[in-house]
Amino acid sequence: MTLPEPSTASWPEHFLAHRAGRDCPMCSNDWEADDIGWGLLLHRGEVSQSYLWRSGQVRGYAITILTARHVAEPTELSDGEAAAFWRDTLTLGRALESHYRPMKMNYLLLGNAIPHAHYHVLPRREAGADPAPGGPVPFALLDHGRQDEAVLQRDATALRRMLEGTA
């Protein structure tokens, strides 16, 4: 068996400080705002908030961010917080499914770039409309590029309507 070559990549410069909650980019968001720059507020849940994300090349890419406190790993959550975080994420996922009618939904809890608990939630589409049908979406397709702002605003309005009364 041949082992892969060692990677030359490294962790982000302030990763350990951010993991510990010092100057965490997610903690510094204005949780009262309807637009945090990165995304448009869709829903305020029990312990988190969900946003339709501006970046990337996948329409409907959304994120649920734990807002109750700084947590880097899901194991740091109490059982009640973990259940509430997952409920908040599923509430978002159900709205995305209803609005976009995807073939499949993906839920990713990573934190390798920003170590603050957040789920990436994205609808997957049929071949020809999906950037990686049948496989994982390369993260660059979620990070690079911007969503069309007019479409993003229309989608956010429709999704907010769907999510009203689910808090």
PDB file of C-alpha atoms in Angstrom:
ATOM      1  CA  MET A   1       0.000   0.000   0.000  1.00  0.00           C
ATOM      2  CA  THR A   2       1.321   3.426  -0.959  1.00  0.00           C
ATOM      3  CA  LEU A   3       0.733   6.240   1.500  1.00  0.00           C
ATOM      4  CA  PRO A   4      -0.190   9.705   0.213  1.00  0.00           C
ATOM      5  CA  GLU A   5       2.428  12.424   0.289  1.00  0.00           C
ATOM      6  CA  PRO A   6       2.290  14.662   3.383  1.00  0.00           C
ATOM      7  CA  SER A   7       0.145  17.741   2.864  1.00  0.00           C
ATOM      8  CA  THR A   8       1.689  21.180   2.753  1.00  0.00           C
ATOM      9  CA  ALA A   9      -1.595  22.717   3.910  1.00  0.00           C
ATOM     10  CA  SER A  10      -1.898  24.120   7.399  1.00  0.00           C
ATOM     11  CA  TRP A  11      -4.620  25.176   9.796  1.00  0.00           C
ATOM     12  CA  PRO A  12      -5.804  28.788   9.526  1.00  0.00           C
ATOM     13  CA  GLU A  13      -3.499  31.241  11.305  1.00  0.00           C
ATOM     14  CA  HIS A  14      -5.752  31.953  14.309  1.00  0.00           C
ATOM     15  CA  PHE A  15      -7.434  28.547  14.426  1.00  0.00           C
ATOM     16  CA  LEU A  16      -6.600  27.670  18.045  1.00  0.00           C
ATOM     17  CA  ALA A  17      -7.624  31.110  19.331  1.00  0.00           C
ATOM     18  CA  HIS A  18     -10.892  30.919  17.372  1.00  0.00           C
ATOM     19  CA  ARG A  19     -11.479  27.350  18.614  1.00  0.00           C
ATOM     20  CA  ALA A  20     -11.161  28.665  22.157  1.00  0.00           C
ATOM     21  CA  GLY A  21     -13.668  31.427  21.339  1.00  0.00           C
ATOM     22  CA  ARG A  22     -11.174  34.307  21.141  1.00  0.00           C
ATOM     23  CA  ASP A  23     -12.032  36.653  18.255  1.00  0.00           C
ATOM     24  CA  CYS A  24     -14.250  33.986  16.683  1.00  0.00           C
ATOM     25  CA  PRO A  25     -15.527  35.364  13.348  1.00  0.00           C
ATOM     26  CA  MET A  26     -18.943  33.775  13.869  1.00  0.00           C
ATOM     27  CA  CYS A  27     -19.350  35.021  17.430  1.00  0.00           C
ATOM     28  CA  SER A  28     -18.765  38.564  16.193  1.00  0.00           C
ATOM     29  CA  ASN A  29     -21.888  38.511  13.986  1.00  0.00           C
ATOM     30  CA  ASP A  30     -24.775  40.824  14.871  1.00  0.00           C
ATOM     31  CA  TRP A  31     -27.394  38.211  15.736  1.00  0.00           C
ATOM     32  CA  GLU A  32     -30.106  40.894  15.759  1.00  0.00           C
ATOM     33  CA  ALA A  33     -29.485  41.813  12.098  1.00  0.00           C
ATOM     34  CA  ASP A  34     -31.502  40.376   9.225  1.00  0.00           C
ATOM     35  CA  ASP A  35     -28.391  40.527   7.010  1.00  0.00           C
ATOM     36  CA  ILE A  36     -24.999  39.556   8.453  1.00  0.00           C
ATOM     37  CA  GLY A  37     -23.140  40.230   5.217  1.00  0.00           C
ATOM     38  CA  TRP A  38     -22.382  36.558   4.633  1.00  0.00           C
ATOM     39  CA  GLY A  39     -26.061  35.704   4.454  1.00  0.00           C
ATOM     40  CA  LEU A  40     -29.698  36.663   4.932  1.00  0.00           C
ATOM     41  CA  LEU A  41     -31.532  35.619   8.081  1.00  0.00           C
ATOM     42  CA  LEU A  42     -34.195  33.006   7.433  1.00  0.00           C
ATOM     43  CA  HIS A  43     -35.072  31.760  10.900  1.00  0.00           C
ATOM     44  CA  ARG A  44     -34.277  32.256  14.591  1.00  0.00           C
ATOM     45  CA  GLY A  45     -34.405  28.847  16.240  1.00  0.00           C
ATOM     46  CA  GLU A  46     -34.044  27.536  19.765  1.00  0.00           C
ATOM     47  CA  VAL A  47     -30.237  27.805  19.964  1.00  0.00           C
ATOM     48  CA  SER A  48     -29.225  28.862  16.477  1.00  0.00           C
ATOM     49  CA  GLN A  49     -30.086  30.982  13.476  1.00  0.00           C
ATOM     50  CA  SER A  50     -30.331  29.976   9.831  1.00  0.00           C
ATOM     51  CA  TYR A  51     -29.121  32.025   6.881  1.00  0.00           C
ATOM     52  CA  LEU A  52     -29.320  31.794   3.112  1.00  0.00           C
ATOM     53  CA  TRP A  53     -25.659  32.159   2.149  1.00  0.00           C
ATOM     54  CA  ARG A  54     -24.340  34.608  -0.440  1.00  0.00           C
ATOM     55  CA  SER A  55     -21.217  32.711  -1.384  1.00  0.00           C
ATOM     56  CA  GLY A  56     -20.832  29.723  -3.616  1.00  0.00           C
ATOM     57  CA  GLN A  57     -22.301  28.301  -6.744  1.00  0.00           C
ATOM     58  CA  VAL A  58     -25.080  26.158  -5.277  1.00  0.00           C
ATOM     59  CA  ARG A  59     -28.463  27.880  -5.191  1.00  0.00           C
ATOM     60  CA  GLY A  60     -30.126  27.322  -1.836  1.00  0.00           C
ATOM     61  CA  TYR A  61     -26.863  26.925   0.100  1.00  0.00           C
ATOM     62  CA  ALA A  62     -27.745  27.766   3.695  1.00  0.00           C
ATOM     63  CA  ILE A  63     -26.089  27.623   7.093  1.00  0.00           C
ATOM     64  CA  THR A  64     -27.421  27.130  10.610  1.00  0.00           C
ATOM     65  CA  ILE A  65     -25.101  28.764  13.167  1.00  0.00           C
ATOM     66  CA  LEU A  66     -25.184  28.005  16.880  1.00  0.00           C
ATOM     67  CA  THR A  67     -25.835  31.406  18.483  1.00  0.00           C
ATOM     68  CA  ALA A  68     -26.496  30.426  22.097  1.00  0.00           C
ATOM     69  CA  ARG A  69     -22.754  30.471  22.885  1.00  0.00           C
ATOM     70  CA  HIS A  70     -19.371  29.661  21.358  1.00  0.00           C
ATOM     71  CA  VAL A  71     -18.931  25.944  20.767  1.00  0.00           C
ATOM     72  CA  ALA A  72     -16.311  24.433  18.468  1.00  0.00           C
ATOM     73  CA  GLU A  73     -17.227  20.746  18.733  1.00  0.00           C
ATOM     74  CA  PRO A  74     -20.688  19.182  19.005  1.00  0.00           C
ATOM     75  CA  THR A  75     -19.420  17.162  21.972  1.00  0.00           C
ATOM     76  CA  GLU A  76     -19.281  20.457  23.914  1.00  0.00           C
ATOM     77  CA  LEU A  77     -23.078  20.766  23.702  1.00  0.00           C
ATOM     78  CA  SER A  78     -25.377  19.459  26.395  1.00  0.00           C
ATOM     79  CA  ASP A  79     -27.839  16.812  25.223  1.00  0.00           C
ATOM     80  CA  GLY A  80     -30.593  19.438  25.192  1.00  0.00           C
ATOM     81  CA  GLU A  81     -28.504  21.933  23.202  1.00  0.00           C
ATOM     82  CA  ALA A  82     -27.487  19.235  20.705  1.00  0.00           C
ATOM     83  CA  ALA A  83     -31.093  18.184  20.191  1.00  0.00           C
ATOM     84  CA  ALA A  84     -32.211  21.814  19.777  1.00  0.00           C
ATOM     85  CA  PHE A  85     -29.364  22.531  17.329  1.00  0.00           C
ATOM     86  CA  TRP A  86     -30.336  19.524  15.225  1.00  0.00           C
ATOM     87  CA  ARG A  87     -34.045  20.499  15.381  1.00  0.00           C
ATOM     88  CA  ASP A  88     -33.154  24.004  14.188  1.00  0.00           C
ATOM     89  CA  THR A  89     -31.111  22.512  11.337  1.00  0.00           C
ATOM     90  CA  LEU A  90     -33.909  20.127  10.327  1.00  0.00           C
ATOM     91  CA  THR A  91     -36.381  23.024  10.336  1.00  0.00           C
ATOM     92  CA  LEU A  92     -34.140  24.740   7.792  1.00  0.00           C
ATOM     93  CA  GLY A  93     -33.681  21.533   5.804  1.00  0.00           C
ATOM     94  CA  ARG A  94     -37.424  20.954   5.535  1.00  0.00           C
ATOM     95  CA  ALA A  95     -37.974  24.477   4.213  1.00  0.00           C
ATOM     96  CA  LEU A  96     -35.166  24.072   1.660  1.00  0.00           C
ATOM     97  CA  GLU A  97     -36.637  20.741   0.533  1.00  0.00           C
ATOM     98  CA  SER A  98     -40.068  22.257   0.138  1.00  0.00           C
ATOM     99  CA  HIS A  99     -38.832  25.315  -1.761  1.00  0.00           C
ATOM    100  CA  TYR A 100     -36.156  23.797  -4.028  1.00  0.00           C
ATOM    101  CA  ARG A 101     -37.445  20.195  -4.418  1.00  0.00           C
ATOM    102  CA  PRO A 102     -33.912  18.693  -4.510  1.00  0.00           C
ATOM    103  CA  MET A 103     -32.965  15.103  -5.273  1.00  0.00           C
ATOM    104  CA  LYS A 104     -30.979  14.968  -2.016  1.00  0.00           C
ATOM    105  CA  MET A 105     -30.018  17.231   0.880  1.00  0.00           C
ATOM    106  CA  ASN A 106     -26.496  17.446   2.322  1.00  0.00           C
ATOM    107  CA  TYR A 107     -25.776  18.388   5.950  1.00  0.00           C
ATOM    108  CA  LEU A 108     -22.158  19.139   6.839  1.00  0.00           C
ATOM    109  CA  LEU A 109     -20.791  19.971  10.288  1.00  0.00           C
ATOM    110  CA  LEU A 110     -17.113  20.725   9.690  1.00  0.00           C
ATOM    111  CA  GLY A 111     -15.517  23.746  11.355  1.00  0.00           C
ATOM    112  CA  ASN A 112     -12.092  23.272   9.786  1.00  0.00           C
ATOM    113  CA  ALA A 113     -11.856  26.902   8.652  1.00  0.00           C
ATOM    114  CA  ILE A 114     -14.019  28.537  11.327  1.00  0.00           C
ATOM    115  CA  PRO A 115     -14.199  26.373  14.464  1.00  0.00           C
ATOM    116  CA  HIS A 116     -17.678  27.404  15.597  1.00  0.00           C
ATOM    117  CA  ALA A 117     -20.573  24.935  15.447  1.00  0.00           C
ATOM    118  CA  HIS A 118     -22.501  25.466  12.217  1.00  0.00           C
ATOM    119  CA  TYR A 119     -24.186  23.197   9.701  1.00  0.00           C
ATOM    120  CA  HIS A 120     -23.818  23.715   5.969  1.00  0.00           C
ATOM    121  CA  VAL A 121     -27.146  22.669   4.453  1.00  0.00           C
ATOM    122  CA  LEU A 122     -27.439  22.391   0.708  1.00  0.00           C
ATOM    123  CA  PRO A 123     -29.892  21.035  -1.799  1.00  0.00           C
ATOM    124  CA  ARG A 124     -28.492  18.661  -4.414  1.00  0.00           C
ATOM    125  CA  ARG A 125     -29.941  18.534  -7.893  1.00  0.00           C
ATOM    126  CA  GLU A 126     -30.135  16.204 -10.866  1.00  0.00           C
ATOM    127  CA  ALA A 127     -27.156  15.619 -13.160  1.00  0.00           C
ATOM    128  CA  GLY A 128     -26.522  18.657 -15.322  1.00  0.00           C
ATOM    129  CA  ALA A 129     -27.774  21.031 -12.626  1.00  0.00           C
ATOM    130  CA  ASP A 130     -25.580  19.770  -9.771  1.00  0.00           C
ATOM    131  CA  PRO A 131     -21.838  20.507  -9.648  1.00  0.00           C
ATOM    132  CA  ALA A 132     -20.951  16.986  -8.442  1.00  0.00           C
ATOM    133  CA  PRO A 133     -23.880  14.580  -8.922  1.00  0.00           C
ATOM    134  CA  GLY A 134     -23.560  11.470  -6.805  1.00  0.00           C
ATOM    135  CA  GLY A 135     -20.539  12.739  -4.875  1.00  0.00           C
ATOM    136  CA  PRO A 136     -19.508  15.379  -2.363  1.00  0.00           C
ATOM    137  CA  VAL A 137     -19.600  18.997  -3.492  1.00  0.00           C
ATOM    138  CA  PRO A 138     -16.060  20.391  -3.586  1.00  0.00           C
ATOM    139  CA  PHE A 139     -15.914  23.010  -0.854  1.00  0.00           C
ATOM    140  CA  ALA A 140     -14.532  25.587  -3.302  1.00  0.00           C
ATOM    141  CA  LEU A 141     -17.954  25.549  -5.012  1.00  0.00           C
ATOM    142  CA  LEU A 142     -19.510  26.664  -1.721  1.00  0.00           C
ATOM    143  CA  ASP A 143     -16.834  29.206  -0.928  1.00  0.00           C
ATOM    144  CA  HIS A 144     -16.026  30.855  -4.275  1.00  0.00           C
ATOM    145  CA  GLY A 145     -18.393  32.966  -6.318  1.00  0.00           C
ATOM    146  CA  ARG A 146     -21.520  34.819  -5.276  1.00  0.00           C
ATOM    147  CA  GLN A 147     -25.198  34.084  -5.553  1.00  0.00           C
ATOM    148  CA  ASP A 148     -27.272  36.356  -7.773  1.00  0.00           C
ATOM    149  CA  GLU A 149     -28.520  38.936  -5.247  1.00  0.00           C
ATOM    150  CA  ALA A 150     -32.008  39.330  -6.763  1.00  0.00           C
ATOM    151  CA  VAL A 151     -32.579  35.555  -6.753  1.00  0.00           C
ATOM    152  CA  LEU A 152     -31.131  35.307  -3.232  1.00  0.00           C
ATOM    153  CA  GLN A 153     -33.529  37.989  -1.968  1.00  0.00           C
ATOM    154  CA  ARG A 154     -36.543  36.316  -3.628  1.00  0.00           C
ATOM    155  CA  ASP A 155     -35.586  32.910  -2.246  1.00  0.00           C
ATOM    156  CA  ALA A 156     -35.035  34.364   1.231  1.00  0.00           C
ATOM    157  CA  THR A 157     -38.475  35.996   1.195  1.00  0.00           C
ATOM    158  CA  ALA A 158     -40.153  32.743   0.155  1.00  0.00           C
ATOM    159  CA  LEU A 159     -38.216  30.693   2.722  1.00  0.00           C
ATOM    160  CA  ARG A 160     -38.992  33.162   5.537  1.00  0.00           C
ATOM    161  CA  ARG A 161     -42.693  32.822   4.749  1.00  0.00           C
ATOM    162  CA  MET A 162     -42.396  29.053   4.992  1.00  0.00           C
ATOM    163  CA  LEU A 163     -40.504  29.271   8.276  1.00  0.00           C
ATOM    164  CA  GLU A 164     -42.863  31.722  10.013  1.00  0.00           C
ATOM    165  CA  GLY A 165     -44.375  30.171  13.067  1.00  0.00           C
ATOM    166  CA  THR A 166     -41.845  27.305  13.326  1.00  0.00           C
ATOM    167  CA  ALA A 167     -39.922  28.868  16.249  1.00  0.00           C
TER     168      ALA A 167
END
